Amino acid sequence: MEPVSLQDFVCALDPASLPRVLRVCSGVYFQGSIYEISGNECSLSTGDLIKVTCVRLQKVVCENLGTGQTMELAPNFQGNFSPLTGPQSYGTLEDLVSATTQSSKQLPICFMSTHRITTKARVVPQEQPLKLEAVEMHLGTCCARCVLGTGAQQVILHLPLSQKGPFWELEPGPPRTLLQVLQDPALRDTILTCPVLPWHSLTLMPQYEVEAIMHLRRTIVKIPSTLEVDVEDITASSQHIHFIQPLLLSEALARGGPFPLPTEILEVPEGPPIFLSPWLSSLRKGQRLCIYGVASPPWRFLASTKGRKVPRHFMISGAYQGKLRRRPREFPTAYDLLGALQPGQPLRVVATKDCEGDGLENPGFMSLAMGDRLEVLGSGQALGVQERDMNVLVCQRLSDQPGEEEYEEAEDQEQILLPLHFSGGFVEELGDGRRYSLQDLIAQFPLPCEVKVVAKDASHPDDPLPSFLGLRLEEKIMEPFLVVSLDSNPEMCFEVPPRWLDLTVVEAEGQPSQPAGPLPVVPVEELTEAFYYHLRKSPAFEGQAPPPRPPKSKGLSGQKKQVSKAKGVKVPTEPKFLLVTYFIHISVYMSTPISQFIPPPPLPTHPHFPSLGSICLFSTSVSISRMCSL
């Protein structure tokens, strides 16, 4: 096949013959940074191979032959078209008949008038097709015998040859739709007319969108048919050509198979690693993989170690088979106790340090000693400083020996009130020594949850979780993973999250090797610290609003400010005032008897003080003088 323009090839293409393989014989390149315009390819190189899979009609440009004006028609345009035999019109019927005789054409012929024709029999609308069958005498006048309409509703009209037009000669046949005109090769580049359009003679120029596959293109390429490029059809000699189409793991996950899927890595995404796993270093270009499908169950748990200065972070699969035991939770404030209280679940804690009630703002608070046992009842209100209501935590003091409080009367049990900002420190009292599976633990207790792994997963000999003093199960992650194995080592399977590790692969030939029995998937993956904090900021955790801040205690400075405001006293903070105040304190210090010896006051600090050295020298001299006088 000789090279033709892409537009001519697409217009003459039979959709039933797809797919077709084309070679670009004369490429085109749009200079600049634009590679695609509106999602369409606009640059092709000479020698590129294109496998056309689909052709879609985008629009049709209609052009007026007389003026060159254009308009766009949608593919679903409802008007009908009739082809004209030539670009010229005829002024009278006599001119039309003479032109037909001179061109050796035989009657009948079809024609139309661009103006309305009025006769005694009826009115012929403009651009209504008529068939001229013969020229004969009618009522003493030479007339053209014409037929209006088709089928059983034909009307015979006798029009005098002197009837004025303009008249246009039409090709025989009924009017055709837009798609019928475009699909008929004989009507390509033909002059047409359409009654619903304002122009009497026009041409149609269809514009298509070509969908094709190209080498190393991950997605379907869309090419406008009007791209100025010449192509050659090489379908007959392209049986040996294999188009390599890259595939992202996320796309393999979205299309859902077929699995297992043998692949080869084309590209690994750049960036810091997300896992501290040995298999991660094997993911490089050229490595063959086998994708077995979506991991089950589809949830993971984010966990961090306890009892270490630098915590380690893990992602635990929902299929983890180790055994866990609950660990006591630690609560630094009474507000944390209130947040951990769940309806229908008693919460008992033990105080971890002593605290006197005299320094607190709540007069109803009693002292706590290290080891005191409390049961958290809920929130309440009490009268605080300045006779204002304040939110408190209502607790019940229990006996020193567990089990004795069940025999005490309710009225004899002591209730205490803790301000929510109270930072005494508490540890949960647990009487639960059961060993849970991960699924049972999550089903019965809310997250976060403190646990200790007491038995490792038997399917994972290198399970690191039992070696830690404790784990904090933080969040449940609903993110699909793909089960993948290395082609060189089918027995080592791991789970890859396409959202965070989206490899670019290509389907490979051959049958994948299927391990005998269940897939030996690693259920625990250690996360890098950078990825852990990136994960905590991901949209999966954005919906979890942080708890509101607990109320703060008004310390001594806050009380002094309130007293000062109440008395209407304004405390100056000017540098000169602070310096004079310091000198007065020094004077008082020098006049103090030795029996009431106090250290000199601290030096006030202010950005506008004079030289610090001069003040220190003055302070030193005062101290020496004081010591000499003693």
CSV table of N, CA and C in Angstrom, one decimal, residues 90-94 96 110-132 143-148 155-168 170:
chain,number,residue,atom,x,y,z
A,90,TYR,N,-28.9,26.2,-12.6
A,90,TYR,CA,-29.5,26.6,-13.9
A,90,TYR,C,-30.6,27.6,-13.6
A,91,GLY,N,-30.6,28.6,-14.5
A,91,GLY,CA,-31.6,29.7,-14.3
A,91,GLY,C,-33.0,29.3,-14.6
A,92,THR,N,-33.3,28.5,-15.6
A,92,THR,CA,-34.6,28.1,-16.0
A,92,THR,C,-34.6,26.6,-16.3
A,93,LEU,N,-35.8,26.0,-16.4
A,93,LEU,CA,-35.9,24.6,-16.7
A,93,LEU,C,-35.4,24.3,-18.1
A,94,GLU,N,-35.5,25.3,-19.0
A,94,GLU,CA,-35.0,25.1,-20.3
A,94,GLU,C,-33.5,24.9,-20.3
A,96,LEU,N,-31.7,23.7,-17.8
A,96,LEU,CA,-31.5,22.4,-17.3
A,96,LEU,C,-31.6,21.3,-18.3
A,110,CYS,N,-33.1,14.0,-11.8
A,110,CYS,CA,-33.7,14.6,-10.6
A,110,CYS,C,-33.1,16.0,-10.4
A,111,PHE,N,-33.9,16.9,-9.9
A,111,PHE,CA,-33.5,18.3,-9.7
A,111,PHE,C,-34.3,18.9,-8.5
A,112,MET,N,-33.9,20.1,-8.2
A,112,MET,CA,-34.7,20.8,-7.1
A,112,MET,C,-34.5,22.3,-7.4
A,113,SER,N,-35.4,23.1,-6.8
A,113,SER,CA,-35.4,24.5,-7.0
A,113,SER,C,-35.1,25.1,-5.6
A,114,THR,N,-34.3,26.2,-5.6
A,114,THR,CA,-33.9,26.8,-4.3
A,114,THR,C,-35.0,27.8,-3.9
A,115,HIS,N,-36.1,27.9,-4.8
A,115,HIS,CA,-37.2,28.8,-4.4
A,115,HIS,C,-38.5,28.0,-4.5
A,116,ARG,N,-39.5,28.5,-3.9
A,116,ARG,CA,-40.8,27.8,-3.9
A,116,ARG,C,-41.4,28.0,-5.3
A,117,ILE,N,-42.1,26.9,-5.8
A,117,ILE,CA,-42.7,26.9,-7.1
A,117,ILE,C,-44.2,26.8,-6.9
A,118,THR,N,-45.0,27.8,-7.4
A,118,THR,CA,-46.4,27.8,-7.3
A,118,THR,C,-47.1,27.4,-8.6
A,119,THR,N,-48.0,26.4,-8.6
A,119,THR,CA,-48.7,25.9,-9.7
A,119,THR,C,-50.2,25.9,-9.4
A,120,LYS,N,-51.1,25.7,-10.4
A,120,LYS,CA,-52.5,25.6,-10.2
A,120,LYS,C,-52.8,24.3,-9.3
A,121,ALA,N,-52.0,23.3,-9.5
A,121,ALA,CA,-52.3,22.0,-8.8
A,121,ALA,C,-51.9,22.1,-7.3
A,122,ARG,N,-50.7,22.7,-7.0
A,122,ARG,CA,-50.2,22.7,-5.7
A,122,ARG,C,-48.9,23.6,-5.6
A,123,VAL,N,-48.4,23.8,-4.4
A,123,VAL,CA,-47.1,24.5,-4.2
A,123,VAL,C,-46.0,23.6,-3.9
A,124,VAL,N,-44.9,23.7,-4.6
A,124,VAL,CA,-43.7,22.8,-4.4
A,124,VAL,C,-42.8,23.6,-3.4
A,125,PRO,N,-42.5,23.1,-2.3
A,125,PRO,CA,-41.6,23.8,-1.4
A,125,PRO,C,-40.2,23.9,-2.0
A,126,GLN,N,-39.4,24.8,-1.5
A,126,GLN,CA,-38.0,25.0,-2.0
A,126,GLN,C,-37.2,23.8,-1.6
A,127,GLU,N,-36.2,23.4,-2.4
A,127,GLU,CA,-35.3,22.3,-2.2
A,127,GLU,C,-36.0,21.0,-2.1
A,128,GLN,N,-37.3,20.9,-2.7
A,128,GLN,CA,-38.0,19.6,-2.7
A,128,GLN,C,-37.6,18.9,-4.0
A,129,PRO,N,-37.1,17.6,-3.8
A,129,PRO,CA,-36.6,16.9,-5.0
A,129,PRO,C,-37.8,16.6,-6.0
A,130,LEU,N,-37.5,16.8,-7.3
A,130,LEU,CA,-38.5,16.5,-8.3
A,130,LEU,C,-37.8,15.6,-9.4
A,131,LYS,N,-38.6,14.8,-10.1
A,131,LYS,CA,-38.1,14.0,-11.1
A,131,LYS,C,-38.6,14.5,-12.5
A,132,LEU,N,-37.7,14.8,-13.4
A,132,LEU,CA,-38.1,15.3,-14.7
A,132,LEU,C,-38.1,14.1,-15.6
A,143,CYS,N,-43.9,22.0,-21.9
A,143,CYS,CA,-43.7,21.9,-20.5
A,143,CYS,C,-42.8,20.7,-20.2
A,144,ALA,N,-42.3,20.7,-19.0
A,144,ALA,CA,-41.6,19.5,-18.4
A,144,ALA,C,-42.5,18.8,-17.5
A,145,ARG,N,-42.7,17.5,-17.9
A,145,ARG,CA,-43.5,16.6,-17.0
A,145,ARG,C,-42.7,16.1,-15.9
A,146,CYS,N,-43.1,16.6,-14.6
A,146,CYS,CA,-42.3,16.3,-13.4
A,146,CYS,C,-43.2,15.5,-12.4
A,147,VAL,N,-42.5,14.6,-11.6
A,147,VAL,CA,-43.1,13.8,-10.6
A,147,VAL,C,-42.7,14.3,-9.3
A,148,LEU,N,-43.6,14.6,-8.4
A,148,LEU,CA,-43.4,15.0,-7.0
A,148,LEU,C,-43.7,13.9,-6.1
A,155,VAL,N,-47.4,12.9,-7.5
A,155,VAL,CA,-48.2,13.9,-8.1
A,155,VAL,C,-47.5,14.4,-9.4
A,156,ILE,N,-48.3,14.4,-10.5
A,156,ILE,CA,-47.7,14.8,-11.8
A,156,ILE,C,-47.9,16.3,-11.9
A,157,LEU,N,-46.8,17.0,-12.2
A,157,LEU,CA,-46.8,18.4,-12.4
A,157,LEU,C,-46.3,18.8,-13.8
A,158,HIS,N,-46.9,19.7,-14.5
A,158,HIS,CA,-46.5,20.2,-15.8
A,158,HIS,C,-45.9,21.6,-15.6
A,159,LEU,N,-44.6,21.7,-15.6
A,159,LEU,CA,-44.0,23.0,-15.4
A,159,LEU,C,-43.5,23.6,-16.7
A,160,PRO,N,-43.8,24.8,-17.1
A,160,PRO,CA,-43.3,25.4,-18.3
A,160,PRO,C,-41.8,25.5,-18.3
A,161,LEU,N,-41.2,25.3,-19.5
A,161,LEU,CA,-39.7,25.4,-19.6
A,161,LEU,C,-39.2,26.7,-19.2
A,162,SER,N,-40.1,27.7,-19.3
A,162,SER,CA,-39.6,29.1,-18.9
A,162,SER,C,-39.6,29.3,-17.4
A,163,GLN,N,-40.0,28.3,-16.6
A,163,GLN,CA,-40.0,28.4,-15.1
A,163,GLN,C,-38.6,28.7,-14.6
A,164,LYS,N,-38.6,29.8,-13.8
A,164,LYS,CA,-37.3,30.3,-13.3
A,164,LYS,C,-36.9,29.6,-12.0
A,165,GLY,N,-35.6,29.4,-11.9
A,165,GLY,CA,-35.1,28.7,-10.7
A,165,GLY,C,-34.5,29.6,-9.7
A,166,PRO,N,-33.3,29.4,-9.2
A,166,PRO,CA,-32.3,28.5,-9.8
A,166,PRO,C,-32.6,27.0,-9.5
A,167,PHE,N,-32.1,26.2,-10.4
A,167,PHE,CA,-32.4,24.7,-10.3
A,167,PHE,C,-31.0,24.0,-10.2
A,168,TRP,N,-31.0,23.0,-9.4
A,168,TRP,CA,-29.8,22.2,-9.2
A,168,TRP,C,-30.1,20.7,-9.6
A,170,LEU,N,-29.7,16.8,-9.2
A,170,LEU,CA,-29.4,15.9,-8.1
A,170,LEU,C,-29.1,14.5,-8.7
